[in-house]
Short mmCIF file of C-alpha atoms in Angstrom, two decimals:
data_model
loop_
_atom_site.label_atom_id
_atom_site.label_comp_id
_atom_site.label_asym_id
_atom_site.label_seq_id
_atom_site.Cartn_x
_atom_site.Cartn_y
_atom_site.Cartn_z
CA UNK B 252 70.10 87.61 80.47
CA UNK B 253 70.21 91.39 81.62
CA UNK B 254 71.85 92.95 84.87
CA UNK B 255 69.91 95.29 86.60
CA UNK B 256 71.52 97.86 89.11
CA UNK B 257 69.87 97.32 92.41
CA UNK B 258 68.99 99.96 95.14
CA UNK B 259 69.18 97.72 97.96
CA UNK B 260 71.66 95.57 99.74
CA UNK B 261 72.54 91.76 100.23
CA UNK B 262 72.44 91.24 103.72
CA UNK B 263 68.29 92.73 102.98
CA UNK B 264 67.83 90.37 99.89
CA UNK B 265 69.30 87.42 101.82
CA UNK B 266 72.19 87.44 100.04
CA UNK B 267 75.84 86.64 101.50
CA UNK B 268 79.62 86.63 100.18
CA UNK B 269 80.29 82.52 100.30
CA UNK B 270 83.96 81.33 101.82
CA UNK B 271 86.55 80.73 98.62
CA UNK B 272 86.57 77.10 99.24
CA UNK B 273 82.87 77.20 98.42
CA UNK B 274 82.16 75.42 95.33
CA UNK B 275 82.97 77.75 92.14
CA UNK B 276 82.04 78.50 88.60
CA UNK B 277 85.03 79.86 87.37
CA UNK B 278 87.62 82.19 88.09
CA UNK B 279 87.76 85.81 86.12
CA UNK B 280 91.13 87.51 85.55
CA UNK B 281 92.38 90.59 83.51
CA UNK B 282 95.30 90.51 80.79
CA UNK B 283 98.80 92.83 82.24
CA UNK B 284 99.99 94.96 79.74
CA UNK B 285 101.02 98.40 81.17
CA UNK B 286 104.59 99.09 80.82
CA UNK B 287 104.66 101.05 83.72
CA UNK B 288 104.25 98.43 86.03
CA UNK B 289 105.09 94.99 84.24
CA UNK B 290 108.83 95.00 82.75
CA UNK B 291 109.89 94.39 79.50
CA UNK B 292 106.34 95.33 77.94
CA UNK B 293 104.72 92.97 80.28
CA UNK B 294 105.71 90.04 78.67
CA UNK B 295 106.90 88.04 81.62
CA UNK B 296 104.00 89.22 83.65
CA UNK B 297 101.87 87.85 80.65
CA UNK B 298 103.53 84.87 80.62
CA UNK B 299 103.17 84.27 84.37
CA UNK B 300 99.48 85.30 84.36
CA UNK B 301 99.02 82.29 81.33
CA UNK B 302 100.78 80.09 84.14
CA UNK B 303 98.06 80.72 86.38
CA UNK B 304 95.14 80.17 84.31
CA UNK B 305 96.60 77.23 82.65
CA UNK B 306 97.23 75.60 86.60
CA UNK B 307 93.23 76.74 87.31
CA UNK B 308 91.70 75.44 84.16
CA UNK B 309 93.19 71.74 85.65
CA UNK B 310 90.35 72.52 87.78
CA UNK B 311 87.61 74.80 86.43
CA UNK B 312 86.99 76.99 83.60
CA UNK B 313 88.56 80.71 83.26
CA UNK B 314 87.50 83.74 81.52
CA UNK B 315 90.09 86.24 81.00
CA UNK B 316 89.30 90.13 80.32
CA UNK B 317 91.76 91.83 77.94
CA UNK B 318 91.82 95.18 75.99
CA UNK B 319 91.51 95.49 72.20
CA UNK B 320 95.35 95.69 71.48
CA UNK B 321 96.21 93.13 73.43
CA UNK B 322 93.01 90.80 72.16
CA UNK B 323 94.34 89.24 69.54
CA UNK B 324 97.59 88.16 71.34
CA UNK B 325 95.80 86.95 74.32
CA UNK B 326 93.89 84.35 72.27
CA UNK B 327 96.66 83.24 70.45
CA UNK B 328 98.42 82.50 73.78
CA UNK B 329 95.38 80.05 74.83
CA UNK B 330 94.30 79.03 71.33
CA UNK B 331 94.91 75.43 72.67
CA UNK B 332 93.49 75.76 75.85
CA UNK B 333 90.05 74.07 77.14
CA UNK B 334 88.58 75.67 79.46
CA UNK B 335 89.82 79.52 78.57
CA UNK B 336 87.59 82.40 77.72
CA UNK B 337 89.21 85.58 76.44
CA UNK B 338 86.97 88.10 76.72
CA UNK B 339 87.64 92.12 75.56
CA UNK B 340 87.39 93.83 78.40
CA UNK B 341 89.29 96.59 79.33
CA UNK B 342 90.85 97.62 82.24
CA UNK B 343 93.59 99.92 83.58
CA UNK B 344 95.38 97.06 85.20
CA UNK B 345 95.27 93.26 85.48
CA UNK B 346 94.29 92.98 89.47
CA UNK B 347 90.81 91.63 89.25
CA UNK B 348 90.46 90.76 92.92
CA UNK B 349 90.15 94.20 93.28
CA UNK B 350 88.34 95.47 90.54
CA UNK B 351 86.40 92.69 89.87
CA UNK B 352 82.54 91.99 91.76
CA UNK B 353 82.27 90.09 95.14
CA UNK B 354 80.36 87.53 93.81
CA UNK B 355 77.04 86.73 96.81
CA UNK B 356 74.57 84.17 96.66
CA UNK B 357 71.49 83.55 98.48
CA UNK B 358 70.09 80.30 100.12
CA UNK B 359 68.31 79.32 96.48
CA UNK B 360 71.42 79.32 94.78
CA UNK B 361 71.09 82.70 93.05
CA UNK B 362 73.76 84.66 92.33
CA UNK B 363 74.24 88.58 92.42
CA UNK B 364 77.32 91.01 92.07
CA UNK B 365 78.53 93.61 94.92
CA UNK B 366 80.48 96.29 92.74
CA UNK B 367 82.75 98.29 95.28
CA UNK B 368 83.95 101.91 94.21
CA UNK B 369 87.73 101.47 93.24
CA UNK B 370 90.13 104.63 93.57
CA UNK B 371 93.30 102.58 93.01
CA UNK B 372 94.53 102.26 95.98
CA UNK B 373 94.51 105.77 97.29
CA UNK B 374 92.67 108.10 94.76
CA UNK B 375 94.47 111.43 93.59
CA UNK B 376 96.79 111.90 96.82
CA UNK B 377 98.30 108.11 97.24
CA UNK B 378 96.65 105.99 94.57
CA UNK B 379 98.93 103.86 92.30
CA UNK B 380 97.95 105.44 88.86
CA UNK B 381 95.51 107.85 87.29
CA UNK B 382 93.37 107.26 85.79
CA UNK B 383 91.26 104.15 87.08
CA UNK B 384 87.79 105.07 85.19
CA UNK B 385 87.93 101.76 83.25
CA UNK B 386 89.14 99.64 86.41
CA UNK B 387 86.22 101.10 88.26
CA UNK B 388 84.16 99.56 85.09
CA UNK B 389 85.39 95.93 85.19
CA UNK B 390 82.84 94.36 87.82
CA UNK B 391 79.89 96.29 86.10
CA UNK B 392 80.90 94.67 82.50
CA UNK B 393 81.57 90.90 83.98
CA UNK B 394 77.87 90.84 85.52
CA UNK B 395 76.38 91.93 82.08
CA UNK B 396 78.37 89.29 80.67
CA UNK B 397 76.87 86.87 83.11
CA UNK B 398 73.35 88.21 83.69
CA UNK B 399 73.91 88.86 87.49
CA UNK B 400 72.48 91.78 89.01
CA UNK B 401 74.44 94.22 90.62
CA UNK B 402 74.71 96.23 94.33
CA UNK B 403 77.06 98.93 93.64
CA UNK B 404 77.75 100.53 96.79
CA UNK B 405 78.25 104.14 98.10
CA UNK B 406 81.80 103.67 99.32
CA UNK B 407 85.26 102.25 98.39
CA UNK B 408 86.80 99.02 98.64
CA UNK B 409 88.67 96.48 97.03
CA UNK B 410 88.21 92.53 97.29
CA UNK B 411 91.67 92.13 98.78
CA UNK B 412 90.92 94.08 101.66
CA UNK B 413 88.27 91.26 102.64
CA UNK B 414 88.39 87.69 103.69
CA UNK B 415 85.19 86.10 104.84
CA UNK B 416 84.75 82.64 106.44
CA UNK B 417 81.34 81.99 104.91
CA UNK B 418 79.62 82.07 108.66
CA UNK B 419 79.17 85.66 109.47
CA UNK B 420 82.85 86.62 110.10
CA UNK B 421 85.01 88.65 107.72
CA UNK B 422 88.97 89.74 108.59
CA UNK B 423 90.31 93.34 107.24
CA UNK B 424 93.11 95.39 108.51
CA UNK B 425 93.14 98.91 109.89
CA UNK B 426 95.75 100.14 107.81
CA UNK B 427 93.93 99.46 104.70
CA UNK B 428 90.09 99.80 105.38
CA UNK B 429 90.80 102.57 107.89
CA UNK B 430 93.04 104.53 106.00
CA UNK B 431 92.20 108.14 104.94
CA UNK B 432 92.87 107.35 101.20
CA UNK B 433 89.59 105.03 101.03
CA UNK B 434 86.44 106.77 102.83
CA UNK B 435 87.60 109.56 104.76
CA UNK B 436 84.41 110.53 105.65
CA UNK B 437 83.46 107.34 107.54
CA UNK B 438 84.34 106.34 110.81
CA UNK B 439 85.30 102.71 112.10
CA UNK B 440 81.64 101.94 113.07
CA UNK B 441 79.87 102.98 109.66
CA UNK B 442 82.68 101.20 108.04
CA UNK B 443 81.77 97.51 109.86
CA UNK B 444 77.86 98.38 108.91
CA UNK B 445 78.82 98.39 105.26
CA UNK B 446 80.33 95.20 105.29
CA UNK B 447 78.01 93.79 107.56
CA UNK B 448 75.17 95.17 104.28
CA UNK B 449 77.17 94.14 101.81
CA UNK B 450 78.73 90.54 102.88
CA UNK B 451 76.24 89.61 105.14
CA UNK B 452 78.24 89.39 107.83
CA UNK B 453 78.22 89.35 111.46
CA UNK B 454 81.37 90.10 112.87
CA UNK B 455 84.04 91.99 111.60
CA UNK B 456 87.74 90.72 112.89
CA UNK B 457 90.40 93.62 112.62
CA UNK B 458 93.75 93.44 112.80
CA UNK B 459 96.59 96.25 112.37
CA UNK B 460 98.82 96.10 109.68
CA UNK B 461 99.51 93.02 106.77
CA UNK B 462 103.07 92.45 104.95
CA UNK B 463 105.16 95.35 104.90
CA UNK B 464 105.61 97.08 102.36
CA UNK B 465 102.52 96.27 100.86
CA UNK B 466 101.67 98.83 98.48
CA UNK B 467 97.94 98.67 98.99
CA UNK B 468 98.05 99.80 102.10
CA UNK B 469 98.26 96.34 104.08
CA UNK B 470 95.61 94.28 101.91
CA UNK B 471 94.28 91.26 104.88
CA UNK B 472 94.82 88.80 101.69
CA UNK B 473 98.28 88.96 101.40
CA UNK B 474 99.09 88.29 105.12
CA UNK B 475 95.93 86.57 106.60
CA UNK B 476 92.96 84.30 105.41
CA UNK B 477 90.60 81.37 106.61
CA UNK B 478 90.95 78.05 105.72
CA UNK B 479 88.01 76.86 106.81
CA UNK B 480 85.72 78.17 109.58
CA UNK B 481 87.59 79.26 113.15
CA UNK B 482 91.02 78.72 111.63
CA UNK B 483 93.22 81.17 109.90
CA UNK B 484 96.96 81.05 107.92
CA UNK B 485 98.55 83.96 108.64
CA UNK B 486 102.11 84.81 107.02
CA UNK B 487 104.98 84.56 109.04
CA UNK B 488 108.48 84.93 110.21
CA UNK B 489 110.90 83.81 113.15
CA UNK B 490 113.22 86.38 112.74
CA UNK B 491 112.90 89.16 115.21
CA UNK B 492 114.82 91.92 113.42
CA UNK B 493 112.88 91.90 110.36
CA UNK B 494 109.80 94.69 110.15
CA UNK B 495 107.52 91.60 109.47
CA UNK B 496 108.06 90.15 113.13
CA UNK B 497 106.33 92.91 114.81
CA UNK B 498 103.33 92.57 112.72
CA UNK B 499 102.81 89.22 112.42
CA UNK B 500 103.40 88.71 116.11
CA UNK B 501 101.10 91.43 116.97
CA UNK B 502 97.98 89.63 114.65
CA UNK B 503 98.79 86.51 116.27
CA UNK B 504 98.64 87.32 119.48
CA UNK B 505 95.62 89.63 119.11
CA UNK B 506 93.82 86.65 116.79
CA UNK B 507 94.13 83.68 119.32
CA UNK B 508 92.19 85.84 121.84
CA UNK B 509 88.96 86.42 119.36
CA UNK B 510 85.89 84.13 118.40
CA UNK B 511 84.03 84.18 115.39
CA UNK B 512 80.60 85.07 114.60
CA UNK B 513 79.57 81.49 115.46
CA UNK B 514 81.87 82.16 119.14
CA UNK B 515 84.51 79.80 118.40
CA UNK B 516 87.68 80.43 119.22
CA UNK B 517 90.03 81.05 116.59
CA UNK B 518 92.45 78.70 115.43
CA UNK B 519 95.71 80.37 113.96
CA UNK B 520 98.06 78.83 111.51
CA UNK B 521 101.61 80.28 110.69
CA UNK B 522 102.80 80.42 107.05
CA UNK B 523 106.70 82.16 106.69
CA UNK B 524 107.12 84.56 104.53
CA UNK B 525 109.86 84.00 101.63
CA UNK B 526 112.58 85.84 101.53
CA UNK B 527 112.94 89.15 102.18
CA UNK B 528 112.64 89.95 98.63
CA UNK B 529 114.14 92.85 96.65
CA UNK B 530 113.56 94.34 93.32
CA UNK B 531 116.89 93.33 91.30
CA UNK B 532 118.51 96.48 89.09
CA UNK B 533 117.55 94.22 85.68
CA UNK B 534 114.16 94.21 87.16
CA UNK B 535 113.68 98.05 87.07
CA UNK B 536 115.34 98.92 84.74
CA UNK B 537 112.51 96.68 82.29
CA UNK B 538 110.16 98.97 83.35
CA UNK B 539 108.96 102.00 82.03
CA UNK B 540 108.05 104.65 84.02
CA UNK B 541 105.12 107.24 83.61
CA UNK B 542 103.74 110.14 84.46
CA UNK B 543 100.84 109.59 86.66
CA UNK B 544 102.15 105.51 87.06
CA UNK B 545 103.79 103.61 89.25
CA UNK B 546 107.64 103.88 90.90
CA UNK B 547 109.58 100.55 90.89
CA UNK B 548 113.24 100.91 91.75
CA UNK B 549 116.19 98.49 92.42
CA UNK B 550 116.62 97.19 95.72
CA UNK B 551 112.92 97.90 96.92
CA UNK B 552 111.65 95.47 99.33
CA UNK B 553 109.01 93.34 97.65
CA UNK B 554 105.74 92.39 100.04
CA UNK B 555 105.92 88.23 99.29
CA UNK B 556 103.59 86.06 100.79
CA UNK B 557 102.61 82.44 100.74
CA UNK B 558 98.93 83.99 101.70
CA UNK B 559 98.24 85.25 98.40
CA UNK B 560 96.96 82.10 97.15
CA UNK B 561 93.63 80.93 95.62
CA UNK B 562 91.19 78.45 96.32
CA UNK B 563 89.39 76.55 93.81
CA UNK B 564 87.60 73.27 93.18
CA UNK B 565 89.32 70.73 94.90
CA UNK B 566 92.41 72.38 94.81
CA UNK B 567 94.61 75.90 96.09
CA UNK B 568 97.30 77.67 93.42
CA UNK B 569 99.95 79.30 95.51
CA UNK B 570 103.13 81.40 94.57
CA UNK B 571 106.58 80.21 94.26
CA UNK B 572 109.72 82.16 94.51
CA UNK B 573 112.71 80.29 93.98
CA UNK B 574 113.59 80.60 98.14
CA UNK B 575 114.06 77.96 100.54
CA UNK B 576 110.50 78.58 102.21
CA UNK B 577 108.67 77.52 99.07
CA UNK B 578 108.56 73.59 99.94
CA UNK B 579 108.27 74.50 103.49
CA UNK B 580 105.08 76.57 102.58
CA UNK B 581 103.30 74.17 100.43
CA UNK B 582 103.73 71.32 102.79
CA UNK B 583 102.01 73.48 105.36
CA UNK B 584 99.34 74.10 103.28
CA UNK B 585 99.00 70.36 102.24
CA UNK B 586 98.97 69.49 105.94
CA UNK B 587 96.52 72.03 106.70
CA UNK B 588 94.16 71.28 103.58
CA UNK B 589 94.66 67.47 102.43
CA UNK B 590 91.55 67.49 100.36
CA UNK B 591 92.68 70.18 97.97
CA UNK B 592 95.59 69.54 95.80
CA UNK B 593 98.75 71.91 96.25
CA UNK B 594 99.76 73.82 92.84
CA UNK B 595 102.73 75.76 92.96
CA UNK B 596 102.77 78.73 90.42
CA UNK B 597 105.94 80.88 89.75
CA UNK B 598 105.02 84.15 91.64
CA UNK B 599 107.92 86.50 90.96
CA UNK B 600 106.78 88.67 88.15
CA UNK B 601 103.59 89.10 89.65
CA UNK B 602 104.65 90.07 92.69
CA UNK B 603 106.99 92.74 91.19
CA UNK B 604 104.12 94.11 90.24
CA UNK B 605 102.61 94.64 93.59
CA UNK B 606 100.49 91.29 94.16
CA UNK B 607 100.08 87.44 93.31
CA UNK B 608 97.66 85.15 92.72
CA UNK B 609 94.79 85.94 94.72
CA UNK B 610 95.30 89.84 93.83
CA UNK B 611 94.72 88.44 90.14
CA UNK B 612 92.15 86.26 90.36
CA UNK B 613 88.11 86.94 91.47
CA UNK B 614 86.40 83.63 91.94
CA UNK B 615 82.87 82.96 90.86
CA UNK B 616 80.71 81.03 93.17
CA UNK B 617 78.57 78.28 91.54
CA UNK B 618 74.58 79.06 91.84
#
């Protein structure tokens, strides 16, 4: 199968970005190995990451993008795995939500590849790391391993920044998609026609600002997704003196007064937030920092969420922390979706390094 590099756009081949609880494929990941970022030479990250594809494979296959060094170690880790593929590819970082395609299908089941621009998370002035070249790569070299074609677009994004309801709607936030790190050069309006090209979308749902301290600039999956069509989970907390209140509260209340793209009205859930959470001095001190990396220090507040989970086939894998809200959390979620089956993950050493689950994960729609 070949991947061809197309000129046009989904939304004018018919093609649209499916909800996550759309039947899948598989789910792609990356392998964490920068030293920068994950402590103690990433070996807890790694070990966390196997957690996560072991809980998926339960329900559908996983192919997992690693670099030379680290291939040979990666498939001794899942020698005895079903349902694993290690694959070399490499990347500047494990977060394949973002660097990975947007998978879009059209109404004959085809599948095709949207391959956003990726800057990590700010470019030169406020990005993450430099460089990013072989991020920016990832979603080009997973649809020639599949055979899907490919709409790589004129602008940047990553997939965390997006959440679509499979009907025409998709939910961002200002801070991130609006923010002069990404696409200066557009304004609010050119911004909604891209993902209106691109998903196949309808309506775009804003709100202001996701979990704070999010390094990503406020990504909508770690504080808000759908569930199913016209209702949302959004991360929350009760406790008015925390920064989170004000947020949440204002997403809420500006949420509950918005329809879809199909004019319902919008159904929202709340989901606390663990925590607060805070990088431990053992934590930071594991990690070794770079020129041109990232900064993690003791006592920095990390951005947890309950959000950040992922949908797959007849199930959702969602972070645990070792805090009070994690039971509370999951039996929301098994309320809220009783056909899927509720797999708690440990979250932790991903989210020290600046995500969880759905930040690591890119699902695959099945054509």
């Amino acid at each position: 199968m070949t991947s061809r590099t197309l000129n046009t756009t989904p939304r004018a081949d018919g093609f649209w970005m499916p909800a996550e609880w759309a039947p899948q494929q598989q789910t792609w990941m990356l392998w964490p190995e920068r030293p920068d970022n994950w402590r103690l030479g990433a070996k807890p990250a790694q070990q966390a990451f196997i957690n996560v594809a072991r809980a998926i494979a339960r329900f559908q296959p996983v192919s997992i993008g690693v670099s030379a060094a680290q291939y040979e170690n990666a498939c001794l880790q899942f020698a005895a795995d079903e349902g694993v593929r290690v694959l070399e590819i490499s990347s500047n970082d494990a977060w394949m939500r973002d660097v990975g395609p947007t998978f879009v299908r059209n109404a004959a089941g085809e599948l095709r590849g949207v391959d956003w621009m990726f800057n990590a998370w700010g470019g030169l002035h406020s990005g993450l790391y430099f460089p990013w070249d072989r991020d920016d790569q990832v979603a080009r070299k997973v649809l020639q391993v599949e055979g899907k074609d490919r709409y790589r677009t004129d602008f940047i994004l990553e997939g965390g920044s997006i959440h679509v309801d499979g009907e025409g709607t998709v939910l961002v936030t200002e801070a991130c998609l609006l923010h002069p790190n990404r696409n200066p050069e557009l304004s609010r309006g050119e911004i909604e026609q891209r993902l209106c090209d691109y998903l196949s979308v309808e309506k775009v749902l804003w709100i202001a600002e996701g979990i704070y301290e999010d390094e990503t600039n406020d990504h909508i999956d770690n504080v808000a997704c759908f569930i199913r069509p016209g209702e949302i989970a959004l991360g929350w907390t009760v406790d008015e003196q925390d920064p989170q209140f004000a947020r949440s509260k204002a997403a809420y209340d500006h949420l509950i007064k918005q329809t879809d793209a199909q004019g319902r009205s919008l159904k929202v859930h709340k989901i606390p937030v663990p925590g607060p959470l805070f990088i431990t001095e053992d934590e930071a001190l594991g990690v070794d920092p770079v020129a041109d990396g990232m900064a993690r220090s003791a006592g920095q507040r990390l951005a947890g969420s309950y959000i950040n989970f992922l949908f797959v086939n007849g199930g959702v894998i969602m972070p645990k922390f070792d805090d009070p809200m994690d039971e509370v959390a999951a039996q929301l979620l098994r309320d809220l979706l009783p056909e899927h089956e509720i797999v708690q993950v440990p979250g932790r050493e991903i989210l020290l390094g600046g995500g969880n689950i759905h930040c690591i994960t890119q699902q695959q729609p099945s054509a």
